[in-house]
Short mmCIF file of C-alpha atoms and ligand atoms in Angstrom, two decimals:
data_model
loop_
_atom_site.label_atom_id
_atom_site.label_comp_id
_atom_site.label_asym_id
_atom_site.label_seq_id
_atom_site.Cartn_x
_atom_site.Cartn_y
_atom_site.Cartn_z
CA UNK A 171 0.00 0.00 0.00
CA UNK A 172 1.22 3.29 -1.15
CA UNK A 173 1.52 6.00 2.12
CA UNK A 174 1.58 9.43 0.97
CA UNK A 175 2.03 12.25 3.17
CA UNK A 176 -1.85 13.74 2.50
CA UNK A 177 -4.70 12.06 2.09
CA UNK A 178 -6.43 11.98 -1.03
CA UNK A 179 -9.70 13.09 -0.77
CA UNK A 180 -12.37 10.40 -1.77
CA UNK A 181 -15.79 11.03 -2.83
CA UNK A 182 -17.73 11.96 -0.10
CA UNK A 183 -20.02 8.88 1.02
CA UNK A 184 -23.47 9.02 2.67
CA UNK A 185 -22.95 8.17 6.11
CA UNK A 186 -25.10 5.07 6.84
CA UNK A 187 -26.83 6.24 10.03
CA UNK A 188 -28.06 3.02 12.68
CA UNK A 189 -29.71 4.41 15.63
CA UNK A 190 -29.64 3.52 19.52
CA UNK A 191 -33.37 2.32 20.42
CA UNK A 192 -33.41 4.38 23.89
CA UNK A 193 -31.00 6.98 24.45
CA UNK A 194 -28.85 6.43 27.85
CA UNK A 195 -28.48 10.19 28.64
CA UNK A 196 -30.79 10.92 31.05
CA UNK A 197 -29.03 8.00 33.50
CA UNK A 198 -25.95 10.20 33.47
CA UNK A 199 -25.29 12.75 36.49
CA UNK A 200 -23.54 15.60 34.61
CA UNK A 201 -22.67 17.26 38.03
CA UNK A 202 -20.49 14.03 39.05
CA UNK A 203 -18.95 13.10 35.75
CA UNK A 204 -16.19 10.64 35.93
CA UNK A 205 -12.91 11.43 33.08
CA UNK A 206 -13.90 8.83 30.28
CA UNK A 207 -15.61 6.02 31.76
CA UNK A 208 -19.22 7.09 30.35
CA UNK A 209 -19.58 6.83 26.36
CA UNK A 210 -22.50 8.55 24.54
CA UNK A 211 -25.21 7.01 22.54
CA UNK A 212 -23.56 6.82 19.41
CA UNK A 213 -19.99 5.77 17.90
CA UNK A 214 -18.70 6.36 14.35
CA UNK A 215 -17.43 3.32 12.31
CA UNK A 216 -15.38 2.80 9.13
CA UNK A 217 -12.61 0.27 7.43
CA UNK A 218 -10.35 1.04 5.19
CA UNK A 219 -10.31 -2.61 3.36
CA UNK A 220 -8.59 -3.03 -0.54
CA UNK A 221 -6.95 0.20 -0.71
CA UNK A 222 -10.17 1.67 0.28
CA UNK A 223 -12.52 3.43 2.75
CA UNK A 224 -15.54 1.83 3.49
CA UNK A 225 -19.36 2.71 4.13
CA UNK A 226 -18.94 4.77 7.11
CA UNK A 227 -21.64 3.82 9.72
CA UNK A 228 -22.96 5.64 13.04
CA UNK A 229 -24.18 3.23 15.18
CA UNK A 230 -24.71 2.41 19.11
CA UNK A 231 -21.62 2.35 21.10
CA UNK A 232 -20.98 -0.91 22.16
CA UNK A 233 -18.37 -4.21 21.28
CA UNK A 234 -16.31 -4.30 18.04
CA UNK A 235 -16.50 -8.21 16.80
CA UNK A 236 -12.31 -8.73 16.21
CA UNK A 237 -9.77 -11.56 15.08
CA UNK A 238 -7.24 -12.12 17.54
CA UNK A 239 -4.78 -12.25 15.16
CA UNK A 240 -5.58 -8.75 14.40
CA UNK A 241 -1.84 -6.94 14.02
CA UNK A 242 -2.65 -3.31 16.53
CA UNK A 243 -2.77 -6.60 18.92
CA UNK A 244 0.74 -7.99 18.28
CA UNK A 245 2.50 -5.19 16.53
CA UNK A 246 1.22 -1.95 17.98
CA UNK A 247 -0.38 -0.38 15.18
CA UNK A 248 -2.37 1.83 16.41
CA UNK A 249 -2.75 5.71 17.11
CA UNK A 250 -5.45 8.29 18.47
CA UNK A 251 -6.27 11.97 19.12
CA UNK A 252 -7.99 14.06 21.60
CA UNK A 253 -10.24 16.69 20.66
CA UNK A 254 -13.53 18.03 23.08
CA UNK A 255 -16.87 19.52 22.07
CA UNK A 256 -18.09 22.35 24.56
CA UNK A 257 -21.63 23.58 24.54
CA UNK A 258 -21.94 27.67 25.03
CA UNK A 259 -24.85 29.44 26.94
CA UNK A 260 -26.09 29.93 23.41
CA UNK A 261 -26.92 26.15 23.03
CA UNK A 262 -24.85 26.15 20.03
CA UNK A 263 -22.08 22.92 19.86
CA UNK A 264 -18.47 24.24 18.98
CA UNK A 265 -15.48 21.60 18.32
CA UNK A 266 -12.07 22.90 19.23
CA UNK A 267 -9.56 22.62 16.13
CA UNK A 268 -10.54 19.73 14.89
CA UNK A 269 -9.08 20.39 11.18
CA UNK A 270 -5.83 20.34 13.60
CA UNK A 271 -6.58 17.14 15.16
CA UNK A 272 -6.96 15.24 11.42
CA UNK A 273 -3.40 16.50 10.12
CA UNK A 274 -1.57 15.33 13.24
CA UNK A 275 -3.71 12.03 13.18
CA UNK A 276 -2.82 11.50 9.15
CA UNK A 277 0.97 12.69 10.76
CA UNK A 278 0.22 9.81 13.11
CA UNK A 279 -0.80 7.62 10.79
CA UNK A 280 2.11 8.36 7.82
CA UNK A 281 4.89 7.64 10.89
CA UNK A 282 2.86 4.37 11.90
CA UNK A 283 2.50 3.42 8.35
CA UNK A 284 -1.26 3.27 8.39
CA UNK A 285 -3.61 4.46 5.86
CA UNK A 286 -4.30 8.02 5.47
CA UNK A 287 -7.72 9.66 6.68
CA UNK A 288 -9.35 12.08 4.41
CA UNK A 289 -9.93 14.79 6.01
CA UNK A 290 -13.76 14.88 4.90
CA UNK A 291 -13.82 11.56 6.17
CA UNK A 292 -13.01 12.48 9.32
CA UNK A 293 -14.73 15.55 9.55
CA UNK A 294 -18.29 15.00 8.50
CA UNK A 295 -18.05 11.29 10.38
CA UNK A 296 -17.42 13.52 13.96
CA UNK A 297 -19.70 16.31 12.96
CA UNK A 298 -22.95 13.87 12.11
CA UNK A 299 -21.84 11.90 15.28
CA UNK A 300 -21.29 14.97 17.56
CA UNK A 301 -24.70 16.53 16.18
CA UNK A 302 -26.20 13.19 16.87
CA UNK A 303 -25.31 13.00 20.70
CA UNK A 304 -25.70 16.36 21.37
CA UNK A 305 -27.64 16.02 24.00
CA UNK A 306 -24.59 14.30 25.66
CA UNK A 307 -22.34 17.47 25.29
CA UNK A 308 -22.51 18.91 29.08
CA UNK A 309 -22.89 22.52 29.91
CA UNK A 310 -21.29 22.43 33.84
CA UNK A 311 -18.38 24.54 34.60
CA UNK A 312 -15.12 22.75 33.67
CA UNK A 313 -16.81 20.05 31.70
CA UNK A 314 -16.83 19.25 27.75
CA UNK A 315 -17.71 16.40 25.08
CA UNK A 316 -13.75 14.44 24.87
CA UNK A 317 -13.80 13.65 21.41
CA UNK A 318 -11.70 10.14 20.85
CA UNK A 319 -10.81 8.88 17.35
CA UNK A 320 -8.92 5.68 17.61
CA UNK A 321 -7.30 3.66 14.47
CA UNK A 322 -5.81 0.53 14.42
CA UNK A 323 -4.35 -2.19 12.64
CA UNK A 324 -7.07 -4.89 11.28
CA UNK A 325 -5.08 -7.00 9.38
CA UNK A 326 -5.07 -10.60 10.61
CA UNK A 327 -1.73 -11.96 9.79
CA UNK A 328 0.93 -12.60 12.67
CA UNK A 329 3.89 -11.86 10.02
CA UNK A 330 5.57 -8.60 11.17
CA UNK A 331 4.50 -6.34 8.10
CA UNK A 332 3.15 -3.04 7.18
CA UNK A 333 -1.48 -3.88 7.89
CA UNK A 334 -3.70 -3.17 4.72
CA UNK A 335 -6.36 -3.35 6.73
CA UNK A 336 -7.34 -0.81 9.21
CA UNK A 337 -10.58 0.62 11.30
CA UNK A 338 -11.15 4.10 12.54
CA UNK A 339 -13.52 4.75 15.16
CA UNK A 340 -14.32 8.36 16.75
CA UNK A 341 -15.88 7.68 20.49
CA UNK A 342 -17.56 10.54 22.79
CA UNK A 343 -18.13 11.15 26.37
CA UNK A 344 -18.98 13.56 28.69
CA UNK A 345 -16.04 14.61 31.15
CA UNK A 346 -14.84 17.19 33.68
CA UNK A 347 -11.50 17.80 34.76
CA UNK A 348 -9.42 15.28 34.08
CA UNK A 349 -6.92 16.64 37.05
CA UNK A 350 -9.46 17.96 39.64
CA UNK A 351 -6.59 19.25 41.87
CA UNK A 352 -2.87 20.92 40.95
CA UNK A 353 -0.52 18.32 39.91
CA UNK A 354 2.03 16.74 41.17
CA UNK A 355 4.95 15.57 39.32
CA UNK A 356 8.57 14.02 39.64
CA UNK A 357 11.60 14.44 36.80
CA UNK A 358 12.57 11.28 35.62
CA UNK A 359 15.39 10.47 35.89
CA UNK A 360 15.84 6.30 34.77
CA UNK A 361 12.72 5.74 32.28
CA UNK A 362 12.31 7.14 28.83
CA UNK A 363 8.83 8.15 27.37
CA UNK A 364 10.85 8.87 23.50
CA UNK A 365 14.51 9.01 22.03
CA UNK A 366 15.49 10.85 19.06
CA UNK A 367 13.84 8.84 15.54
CA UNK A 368 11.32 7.21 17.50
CA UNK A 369 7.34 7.67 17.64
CA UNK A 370 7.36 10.89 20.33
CA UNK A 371 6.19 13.40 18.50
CA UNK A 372 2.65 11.46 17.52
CA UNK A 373 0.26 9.48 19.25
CA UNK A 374 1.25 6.57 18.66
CA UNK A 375 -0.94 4.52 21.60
CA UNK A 376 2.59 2.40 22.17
CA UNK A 377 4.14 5.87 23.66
CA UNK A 378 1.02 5.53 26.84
CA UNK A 379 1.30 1.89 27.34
CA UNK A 380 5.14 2.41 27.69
CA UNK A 381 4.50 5.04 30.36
CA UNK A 382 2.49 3.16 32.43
CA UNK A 383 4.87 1.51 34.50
CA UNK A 384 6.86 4.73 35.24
CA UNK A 385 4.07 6.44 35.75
CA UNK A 386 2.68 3.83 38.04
CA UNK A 387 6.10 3.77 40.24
CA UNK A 388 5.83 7.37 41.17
CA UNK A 389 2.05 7.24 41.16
CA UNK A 390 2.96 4.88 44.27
CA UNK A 391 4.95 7.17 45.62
CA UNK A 392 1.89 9.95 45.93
CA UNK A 393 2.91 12.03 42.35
CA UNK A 394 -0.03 12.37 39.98
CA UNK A 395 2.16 12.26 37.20
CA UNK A 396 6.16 12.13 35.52
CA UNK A 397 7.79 14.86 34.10
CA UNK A 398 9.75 13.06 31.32
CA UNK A 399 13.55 14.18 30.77
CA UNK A 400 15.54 13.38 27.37
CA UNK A 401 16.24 10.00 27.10
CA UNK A 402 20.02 10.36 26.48
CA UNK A 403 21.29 11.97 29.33
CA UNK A 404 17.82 12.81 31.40
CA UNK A 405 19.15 16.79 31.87
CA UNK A 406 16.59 18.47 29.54
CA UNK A 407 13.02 18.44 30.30
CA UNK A 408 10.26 17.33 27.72
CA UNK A 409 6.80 17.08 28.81
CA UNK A 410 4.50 15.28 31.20
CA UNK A 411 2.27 12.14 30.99
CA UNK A 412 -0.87 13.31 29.40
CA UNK A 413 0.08 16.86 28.84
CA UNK A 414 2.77 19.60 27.49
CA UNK A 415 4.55 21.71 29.82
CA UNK A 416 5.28 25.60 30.38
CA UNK A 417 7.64 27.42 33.06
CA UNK A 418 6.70 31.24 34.36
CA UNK A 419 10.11 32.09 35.06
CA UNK A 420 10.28 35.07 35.66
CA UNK A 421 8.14 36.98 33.40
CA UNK A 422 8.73 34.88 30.47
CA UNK A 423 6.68 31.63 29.55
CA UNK A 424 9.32 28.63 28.72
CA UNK A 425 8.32 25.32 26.95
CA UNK A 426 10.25 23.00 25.75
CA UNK A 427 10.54 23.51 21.62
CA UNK A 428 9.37 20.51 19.66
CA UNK A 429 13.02 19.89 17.99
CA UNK A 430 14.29 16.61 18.01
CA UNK A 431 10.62 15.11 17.64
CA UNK A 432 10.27 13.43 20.89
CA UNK A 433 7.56 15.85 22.22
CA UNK A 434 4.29 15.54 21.12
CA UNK A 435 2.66 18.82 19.38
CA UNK A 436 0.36 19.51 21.25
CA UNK A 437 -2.85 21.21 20.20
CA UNK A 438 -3.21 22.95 23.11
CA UNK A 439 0.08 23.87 23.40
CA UNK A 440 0.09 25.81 20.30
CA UNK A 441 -3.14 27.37 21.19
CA UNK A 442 -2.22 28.99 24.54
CA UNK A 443 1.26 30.27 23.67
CA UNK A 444 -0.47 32.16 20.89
CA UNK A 445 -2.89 33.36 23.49
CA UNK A 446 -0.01 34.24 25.48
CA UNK A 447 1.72 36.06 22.76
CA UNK A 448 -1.27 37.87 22.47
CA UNK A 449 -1.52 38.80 26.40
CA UNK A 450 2.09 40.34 25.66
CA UNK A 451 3.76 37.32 27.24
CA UNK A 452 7.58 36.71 26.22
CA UNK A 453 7.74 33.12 24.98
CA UNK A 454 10.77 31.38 24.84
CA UNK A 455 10.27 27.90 23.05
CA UNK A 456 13.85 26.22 23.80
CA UNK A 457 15.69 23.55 25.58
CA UNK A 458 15.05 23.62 29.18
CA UNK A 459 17.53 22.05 31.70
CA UNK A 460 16.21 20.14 35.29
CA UNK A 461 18.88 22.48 36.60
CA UNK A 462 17.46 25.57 35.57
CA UNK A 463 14.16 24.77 37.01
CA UNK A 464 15.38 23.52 40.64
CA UNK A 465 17.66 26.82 40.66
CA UNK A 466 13.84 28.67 39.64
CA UNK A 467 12.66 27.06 42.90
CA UNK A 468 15.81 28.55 44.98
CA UNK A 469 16.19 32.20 43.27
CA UNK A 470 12.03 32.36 43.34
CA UNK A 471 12.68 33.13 39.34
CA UNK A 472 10.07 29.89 39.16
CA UNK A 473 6.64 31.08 39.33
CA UNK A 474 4.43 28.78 37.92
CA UNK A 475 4.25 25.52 36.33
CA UNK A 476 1.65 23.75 34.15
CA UNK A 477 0.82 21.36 32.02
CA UNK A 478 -1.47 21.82 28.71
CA UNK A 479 -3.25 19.02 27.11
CA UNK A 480 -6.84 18.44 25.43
CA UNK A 481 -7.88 16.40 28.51
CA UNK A 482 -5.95 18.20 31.00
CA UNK A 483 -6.77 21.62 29.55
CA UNK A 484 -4.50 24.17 31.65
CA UNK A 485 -3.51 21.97 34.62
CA UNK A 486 -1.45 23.50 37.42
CA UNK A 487 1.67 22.14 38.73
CA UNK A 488 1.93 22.78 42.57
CA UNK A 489 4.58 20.48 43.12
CA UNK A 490 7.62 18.94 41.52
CA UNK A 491 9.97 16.36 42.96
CA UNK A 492 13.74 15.64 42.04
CA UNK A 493 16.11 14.17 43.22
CA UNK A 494 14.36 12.86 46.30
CA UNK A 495 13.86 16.57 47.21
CA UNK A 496 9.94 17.82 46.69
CA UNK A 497 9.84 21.78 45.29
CA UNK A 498 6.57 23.09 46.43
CA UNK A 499 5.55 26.32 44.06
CA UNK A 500 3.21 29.09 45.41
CA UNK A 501 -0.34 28.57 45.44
CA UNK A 502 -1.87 30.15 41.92
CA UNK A 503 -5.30 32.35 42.09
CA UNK A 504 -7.36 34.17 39.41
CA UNK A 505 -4.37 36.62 38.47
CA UNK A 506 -1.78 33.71 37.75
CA UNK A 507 -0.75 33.61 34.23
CA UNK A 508 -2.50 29.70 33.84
CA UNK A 509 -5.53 30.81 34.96
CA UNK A 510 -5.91 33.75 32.75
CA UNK A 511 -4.62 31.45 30.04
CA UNK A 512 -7.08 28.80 31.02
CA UNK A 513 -10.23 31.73 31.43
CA UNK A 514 -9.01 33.33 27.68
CA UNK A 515 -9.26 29.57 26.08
CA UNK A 516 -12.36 28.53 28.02
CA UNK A 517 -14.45 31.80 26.99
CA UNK A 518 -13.71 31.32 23.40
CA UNK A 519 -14.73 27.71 23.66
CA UNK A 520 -18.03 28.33 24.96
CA UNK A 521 -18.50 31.38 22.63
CA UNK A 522 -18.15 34.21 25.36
CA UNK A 523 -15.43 35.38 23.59
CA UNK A 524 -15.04 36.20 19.75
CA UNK A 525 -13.23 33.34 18.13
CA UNK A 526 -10.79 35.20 15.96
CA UNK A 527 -8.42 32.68 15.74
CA UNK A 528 -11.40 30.39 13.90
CA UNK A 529 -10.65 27.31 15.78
CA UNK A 530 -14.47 26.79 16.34
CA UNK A 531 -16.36 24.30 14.48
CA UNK A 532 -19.93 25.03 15.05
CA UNK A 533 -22.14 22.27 15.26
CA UNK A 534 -25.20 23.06 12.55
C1 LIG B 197 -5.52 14.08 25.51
O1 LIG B 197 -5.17 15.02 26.19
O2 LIG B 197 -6.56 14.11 24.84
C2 LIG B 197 -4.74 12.86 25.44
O3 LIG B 197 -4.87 12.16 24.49
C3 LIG B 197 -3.82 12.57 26.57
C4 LIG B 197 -4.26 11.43 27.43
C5 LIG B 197 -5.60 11.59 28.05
C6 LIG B 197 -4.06 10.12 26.82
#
């Protein structure tokens, strides 16, 4: 199978539309929503079989029938995005970038050697399915529609070869915060979440099982999450477990830049350091040693930390651990630079804000 770099565009196909009998939404309590353990009504369905997509289908959400010789099973072809749908005071249904989320998923997929998504594939498959369920789409104060389209390897062959044979699936649920409190993290210093020429910089679901047992290790150890360090000499820092990371340091915001394509591009990322920009922020987007941050801590040049991520939104760090030492940072209010970041981003979500960047997709 030939894998070019952008998907060619196929003629747009009828969506073949199977409907729940009863929808489940009124058994959900949308004050007490749980971070991706309740799925919506409806999930959206298609294969890409002989060097082709299929008749895409909305149906219930419920069991995929599957070979277990199925290669995403043995081989770990498989990737996935994160997107969220947030309902305004207006009513009206906006998706956040999601013309963003298809390029890095077809970025995904070129890396992974799996077939390319046309974007009108993608995009009229989540609007139909988001329209569908809007119902599900909750209007509470921190909460959103996580958007989750999955692809993966269908092929059923146990020979270690590129799959010809692949499903993509977009699922939806209702969430709130996916960290309901400030984080806390620890540098790694042992583990590796990406090296140089590896899979990093997409979403390649391999990169999250490999975290797991790191993650796990300081999980046990009372840290919500890792902060992940190069994986040649664990001096530079890179991002977290679910989310991007950014430094107040003085007056400046500091991320690590995405050279060397072990960091994943975050979507969120991008948005608030042009949001920051805006707010007359100085961004520096640059290497970023452990010891620059721990001497932050001492001089008090450190004053914030957080992490940015579709399901972790703008998450406060209030702690990071290193070196066996724990570096608590001052508590943030309304006036810190990650919550008027998070405010700016939220009020254009939910349409209180004029979305001049166009990142919207209204929902029809
Ligand atoms: C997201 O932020 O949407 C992610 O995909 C990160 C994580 C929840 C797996």
């Amino acid at each position: 199978m030939e894998m070019t770099e952008h998907a060619p565009e196929i003629k747009r196909m009828e969506i073949e539309v199977i409907k729940s009998a009863v929808s489940r939404v009124n058994d959900v309590d949308f004050d007490n929503i749980p971070f991706g353990k309740i799925f919506s009504d409806h999930m959206f369905v298609v294969d890409f079989l002989d060097n082709e997509w299929m008749q895409p289908t909305i149906m219930p959400y419920g069991t995929l029938e599957m070979s277990p010789a199925i290669s995403a099973l043995h081989y770990g072809q498989a990737i996935f995005e994160g997107m969220k749908a947030y309902k305004g005071a207006d009513g009206i249904v906006r998706i956040f970038r999601p013309f963003d989320n298809i390029k890095r998923m077809n970025k995904s997929a070129k890396r992974m050697c799996m077939a390319q998504i046309p974007e009108s594939l993608f995009i009229d498959g989540l609007t139909q399915l988001v329209s569908m369920d809007s119902a599900w789409v909750p209007t509470q104060d921190g909460c959103s529609l996580y958007i989750r389209p999955v692809m993966f390897a269908t092929t059923a062959e146990i020979k270690v070869k590129t799959a010809d044979q692949f499903k993509f699936v977009i699922l939806t649920c209702p969430v709130g915060p996916y960290y309901p409190h400030p984080v806390k993290v620890v540098i790694e210093e042992h583990y590796s979440r990406a090296a140089e020429g590896g899979v990093g910089y997409v979403k390649a679901a391999g990169n999250y099982g490999a975290s797991l047992y790191p993650a796990k290790l300081a999980q046990e150890k009372g840290f919500d999450q890792l902060l992940w360090t190069d994986a040649k000499d664990h001096r530079y820092i890179e991002e977290s477990g679910t989310m991007n990371v950014m430094f107040i340091l003085g007056d400046k915001l500091v991320t690590p830049s995405l050279e060397g394509n072990t960091i994943l591009s975050g979507i969120t990322r991008d948005s608030v350091l042009r949001l920051a920009k805006e707010l007359d922020i100085e961004i520096e987007e640059r290497r970023i040693l452990v010891e620059e941050i721990i001497d932050g801590f001492k001089t008090g040049l450190l004053k914030e930390a957080f992490g940015t991520g579709t399901a972790a939104t703008v998450a406060p760090i209030e702690l990071i651990s290193y070196d066996g030492v724990d570096y608590k940072l001052p508590p943030i209010d309304s006036n810190s630079i990650s919550s008027v970041l998070l405010k700016t981003l939220t009020d254009i979500r939910v349409g209180k804000t004029a979305d001049t960047h166009d990142w919207m997709h209204s929902i029809g």
